[in-house]
mmCIF file of C-alpha atoms in Angstrom:
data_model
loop_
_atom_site.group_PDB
_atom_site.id
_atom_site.type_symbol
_atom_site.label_atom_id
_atom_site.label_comp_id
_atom_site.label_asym_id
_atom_site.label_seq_id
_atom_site.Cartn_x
_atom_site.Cartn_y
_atom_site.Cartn_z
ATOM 1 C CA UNK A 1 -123.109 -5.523 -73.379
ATOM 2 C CA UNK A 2 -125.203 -2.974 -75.415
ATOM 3 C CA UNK A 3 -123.479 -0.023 -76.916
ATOM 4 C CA UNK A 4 -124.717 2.545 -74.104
ATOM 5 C CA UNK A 5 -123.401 0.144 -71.415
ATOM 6 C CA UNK A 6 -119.647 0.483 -73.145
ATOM 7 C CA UNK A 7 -120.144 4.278 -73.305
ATOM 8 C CA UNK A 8 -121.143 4.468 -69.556
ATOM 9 C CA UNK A 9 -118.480 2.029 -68.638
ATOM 10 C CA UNK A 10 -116.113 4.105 -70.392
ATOM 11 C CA UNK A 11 -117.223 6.876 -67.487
ATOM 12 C CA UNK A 12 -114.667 4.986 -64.961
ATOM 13 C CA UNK A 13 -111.947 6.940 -66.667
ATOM 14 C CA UNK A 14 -111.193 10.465 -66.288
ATOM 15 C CA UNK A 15 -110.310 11.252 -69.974
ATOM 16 C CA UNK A 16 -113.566 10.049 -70.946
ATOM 17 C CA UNK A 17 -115.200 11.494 -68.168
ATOM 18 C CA UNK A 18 -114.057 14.794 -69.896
ATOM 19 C CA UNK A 19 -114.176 13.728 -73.149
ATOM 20 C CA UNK A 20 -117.700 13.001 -73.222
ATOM 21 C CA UNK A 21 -118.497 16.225 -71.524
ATOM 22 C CA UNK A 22 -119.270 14.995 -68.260
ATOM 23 C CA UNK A 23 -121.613 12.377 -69.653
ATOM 24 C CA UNK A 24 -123.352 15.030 -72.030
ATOM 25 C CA UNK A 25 -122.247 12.715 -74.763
ATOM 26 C CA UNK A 26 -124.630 10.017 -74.143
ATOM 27 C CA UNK A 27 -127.350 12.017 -74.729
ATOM 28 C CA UNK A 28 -129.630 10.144 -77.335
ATOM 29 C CA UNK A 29 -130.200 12.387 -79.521
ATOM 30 C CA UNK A 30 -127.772 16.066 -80.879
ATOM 31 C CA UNK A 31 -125.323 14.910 -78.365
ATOM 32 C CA UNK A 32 -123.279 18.006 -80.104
ATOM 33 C CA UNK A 33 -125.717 20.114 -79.119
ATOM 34 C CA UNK A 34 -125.994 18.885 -75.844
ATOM 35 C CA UNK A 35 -122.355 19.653 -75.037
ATOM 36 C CA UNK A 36 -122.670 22.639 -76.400
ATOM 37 C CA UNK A 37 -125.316 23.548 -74.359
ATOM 38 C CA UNK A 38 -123.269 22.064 -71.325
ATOM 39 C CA UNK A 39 -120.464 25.165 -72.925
ATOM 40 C CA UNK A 40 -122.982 27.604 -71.937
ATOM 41 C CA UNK A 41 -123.269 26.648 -68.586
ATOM 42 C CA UNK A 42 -119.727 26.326 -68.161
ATOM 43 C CA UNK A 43 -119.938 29.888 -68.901
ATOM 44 C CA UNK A 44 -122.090 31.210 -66.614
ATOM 45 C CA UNK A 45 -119.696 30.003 -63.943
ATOM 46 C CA UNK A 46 -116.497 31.598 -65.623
ATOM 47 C CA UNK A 47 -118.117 35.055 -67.504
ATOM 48 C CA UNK A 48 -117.038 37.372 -64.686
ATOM 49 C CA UNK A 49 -113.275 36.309 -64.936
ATOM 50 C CA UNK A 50 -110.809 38.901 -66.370
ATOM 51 C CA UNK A 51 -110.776 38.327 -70.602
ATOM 52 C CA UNK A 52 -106.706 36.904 -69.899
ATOM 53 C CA UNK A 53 -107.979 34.523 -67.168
ATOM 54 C CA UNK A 54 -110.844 33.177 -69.353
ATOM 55 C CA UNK A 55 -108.915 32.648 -72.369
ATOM 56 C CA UNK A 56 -105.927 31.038 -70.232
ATOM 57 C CA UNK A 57 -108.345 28.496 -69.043
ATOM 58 C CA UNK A 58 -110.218 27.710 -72.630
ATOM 59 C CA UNK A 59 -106.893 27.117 -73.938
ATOM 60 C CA UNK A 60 -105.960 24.727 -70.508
ATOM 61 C CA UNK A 61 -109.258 23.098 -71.390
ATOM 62 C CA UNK A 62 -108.162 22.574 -74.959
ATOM 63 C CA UNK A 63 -105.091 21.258 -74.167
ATOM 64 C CA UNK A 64 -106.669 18.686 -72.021
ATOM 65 C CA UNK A 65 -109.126 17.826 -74.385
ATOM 66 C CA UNK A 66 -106.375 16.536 -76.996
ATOM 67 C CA UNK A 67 -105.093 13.391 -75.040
ATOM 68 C CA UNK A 68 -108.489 12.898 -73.690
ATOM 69 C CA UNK A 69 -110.390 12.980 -76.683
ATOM 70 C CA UNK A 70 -107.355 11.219 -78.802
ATOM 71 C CA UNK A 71 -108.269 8.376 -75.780
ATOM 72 C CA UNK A 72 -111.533 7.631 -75.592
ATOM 73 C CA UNK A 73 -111.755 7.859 -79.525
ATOM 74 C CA UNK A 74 -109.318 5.091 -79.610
ATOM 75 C CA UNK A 75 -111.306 3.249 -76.374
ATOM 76 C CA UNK A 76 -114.420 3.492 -78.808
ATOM 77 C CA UNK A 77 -112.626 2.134 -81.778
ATOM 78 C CA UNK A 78 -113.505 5.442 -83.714
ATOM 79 C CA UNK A 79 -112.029 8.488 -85.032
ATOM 80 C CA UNK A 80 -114.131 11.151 -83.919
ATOM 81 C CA UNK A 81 -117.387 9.177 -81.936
ATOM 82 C CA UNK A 82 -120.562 11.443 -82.092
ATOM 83 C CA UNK A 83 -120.489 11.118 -78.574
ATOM 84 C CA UNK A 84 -117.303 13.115 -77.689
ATOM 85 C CA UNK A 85 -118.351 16.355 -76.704
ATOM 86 C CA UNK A 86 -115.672 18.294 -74.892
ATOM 87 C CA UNK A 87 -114.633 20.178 -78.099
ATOM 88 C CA UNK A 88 -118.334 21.610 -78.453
ATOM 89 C CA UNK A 89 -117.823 22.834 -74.824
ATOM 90 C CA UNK A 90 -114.688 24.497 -75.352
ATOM 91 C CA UNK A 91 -115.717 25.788 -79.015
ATOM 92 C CA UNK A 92 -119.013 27.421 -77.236
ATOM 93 C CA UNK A 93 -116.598 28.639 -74.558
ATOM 94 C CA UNK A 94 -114.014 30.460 -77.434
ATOM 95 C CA UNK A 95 -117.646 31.577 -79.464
ATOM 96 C CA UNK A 96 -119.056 33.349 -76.259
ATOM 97 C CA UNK A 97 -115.538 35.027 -75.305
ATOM 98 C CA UNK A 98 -116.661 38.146 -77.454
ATOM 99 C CA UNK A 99 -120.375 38.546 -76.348
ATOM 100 C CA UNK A 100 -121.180 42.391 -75.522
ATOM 101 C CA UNK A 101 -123.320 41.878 -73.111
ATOM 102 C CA UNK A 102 -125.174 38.664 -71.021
ATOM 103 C CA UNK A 103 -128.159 39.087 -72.838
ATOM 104 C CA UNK A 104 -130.635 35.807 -73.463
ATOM 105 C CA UNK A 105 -130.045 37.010 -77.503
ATOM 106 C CA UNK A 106 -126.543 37.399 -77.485
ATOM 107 C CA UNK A 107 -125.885 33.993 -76.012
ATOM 108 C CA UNK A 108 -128.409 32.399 -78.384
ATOM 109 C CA UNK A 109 -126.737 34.033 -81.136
ATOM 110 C CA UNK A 110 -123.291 32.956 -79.902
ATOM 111 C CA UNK A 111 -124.595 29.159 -79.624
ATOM 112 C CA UNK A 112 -126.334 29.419 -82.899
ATOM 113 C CA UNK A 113 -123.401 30.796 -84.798
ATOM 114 C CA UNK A 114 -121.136 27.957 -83.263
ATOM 115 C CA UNK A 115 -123.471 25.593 -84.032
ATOM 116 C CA UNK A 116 -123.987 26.706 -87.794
ATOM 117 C CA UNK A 117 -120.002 26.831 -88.089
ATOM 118 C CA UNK A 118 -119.433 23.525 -86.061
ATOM 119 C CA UNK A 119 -122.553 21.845 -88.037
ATOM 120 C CA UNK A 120 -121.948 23.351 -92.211
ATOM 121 C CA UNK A 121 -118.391 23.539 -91.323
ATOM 122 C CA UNK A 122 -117.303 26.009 -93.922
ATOM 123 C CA UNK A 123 -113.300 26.735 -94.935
ATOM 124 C CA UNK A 124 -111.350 26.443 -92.177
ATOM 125 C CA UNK A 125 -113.685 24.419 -90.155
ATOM 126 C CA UNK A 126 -114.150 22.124 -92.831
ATOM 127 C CA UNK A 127 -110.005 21.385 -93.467
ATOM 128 C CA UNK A 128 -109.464 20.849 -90.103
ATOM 129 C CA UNK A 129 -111.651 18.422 -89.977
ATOM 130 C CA UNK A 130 -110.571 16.505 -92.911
ATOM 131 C CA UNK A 131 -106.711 16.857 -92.470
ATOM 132 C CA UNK A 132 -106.473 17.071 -88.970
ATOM 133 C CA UNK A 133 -106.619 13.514 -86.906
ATOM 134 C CA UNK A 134 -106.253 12.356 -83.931
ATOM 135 C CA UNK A 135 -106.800 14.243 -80.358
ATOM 136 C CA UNK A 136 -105.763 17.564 -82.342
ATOM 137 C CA UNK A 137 -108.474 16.968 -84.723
ATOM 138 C CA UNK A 138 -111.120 16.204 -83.019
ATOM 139 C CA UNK A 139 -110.444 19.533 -80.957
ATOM 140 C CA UNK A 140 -108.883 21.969 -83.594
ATOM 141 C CA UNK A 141 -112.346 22.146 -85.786
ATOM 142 C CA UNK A 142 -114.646 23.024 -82.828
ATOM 143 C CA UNK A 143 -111.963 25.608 -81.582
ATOM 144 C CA UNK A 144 -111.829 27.210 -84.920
ATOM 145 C CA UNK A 145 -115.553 26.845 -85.278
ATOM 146 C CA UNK A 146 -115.659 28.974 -82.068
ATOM 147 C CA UNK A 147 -113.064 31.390 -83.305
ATOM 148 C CA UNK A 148 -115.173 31.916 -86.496
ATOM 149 C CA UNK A 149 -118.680 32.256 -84.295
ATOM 150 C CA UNK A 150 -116.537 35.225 -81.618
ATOM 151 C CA UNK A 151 -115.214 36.817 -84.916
ATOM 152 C CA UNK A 152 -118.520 37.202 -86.382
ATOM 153 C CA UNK A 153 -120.052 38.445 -83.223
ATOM 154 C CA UNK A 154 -116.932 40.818 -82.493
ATOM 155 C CA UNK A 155 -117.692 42.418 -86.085
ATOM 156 C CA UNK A 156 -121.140 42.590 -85.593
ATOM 157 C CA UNK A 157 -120.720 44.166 -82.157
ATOM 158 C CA UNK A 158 -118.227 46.499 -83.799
ATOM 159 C CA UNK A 159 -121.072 47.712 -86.784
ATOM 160 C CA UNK A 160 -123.217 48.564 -83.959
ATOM 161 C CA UNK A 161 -125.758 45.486 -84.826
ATOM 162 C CA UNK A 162 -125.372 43.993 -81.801
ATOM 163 C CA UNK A 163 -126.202 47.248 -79.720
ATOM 164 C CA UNK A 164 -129.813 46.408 -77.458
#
């Protein structure tokens, strides 16, 4: 069996269903990207809820993320498989939280930021990654990643550079 066909078999199961972001995951090539991407659309559907319901459910999706990622990593024999996506979604969701408007550039700028935080991995992002394991780690870098990509946004909103 060829290394797709044990990623696509690993679809039968709901933790990996969510843990590769709906299949997002498999995606050949910036499968982080792809998720991320996936984020965005998730998005769309959820931007008009009120700011409490919206951050209630990122952190419900966070939560679920842990066992399921912590799951499928340990399915796939690996400690944080390329192909386990759901923490870009919920990172892209936290990074858009803050956008000032629905503007094509604000939501580019939002995925870009994550992106550059989630990719570079500077301070924060980077310890997380290296002394967080597990379910918790996997998540935990992408969610601060986020936090870092809404704080920059939130300042730069704030400065008035942000103002179209």
């Amino acid at each position: 069996m060829s290394r797709l066909q044990d990623k696509l078999s690993l679809l039968r199961t709901p933790w990996a269903w969510v843990a590769l972001g709906l299949g997002t995951g498999l995606a050949p090539v910036g499968p982080g990207t792809v998720g991320s991407l996936l984020g965005v659309l998730f998005w769309y559907g959820l931007q008009d809820l009120h700011w409490m319901a919206y951050l209630i459910l990122v952190l419900v999706l966070f939560l679920a993320g842990i066992p399921a990622c912590q799951r499928t990593a340990q399915a796939m024999q690996s400690d944080d498989p390329g192909s386990i996506v759901w923490d870009e979604v919920v990172g892209m969701l936290l990074a858009m939280t803050a956008l000032p408007s629905h503007d094509l550039v604000h939501i580019a700028l939002a995925f870009l930021l994550f992106r550059l935080f989630d990719i570079v991995k500077p301070g924060p992002v980077g310890w997380c990654d290296r002394h967080v394991h597990g379910g918790l780690g996997i998540m935990l870098d992408d969610v601060v990643a986020g936090a870092m990509a809404w704080c920059v946004i939130f300042l730069l909103n704030m400065g008035g550079w942000l103002a179209i």
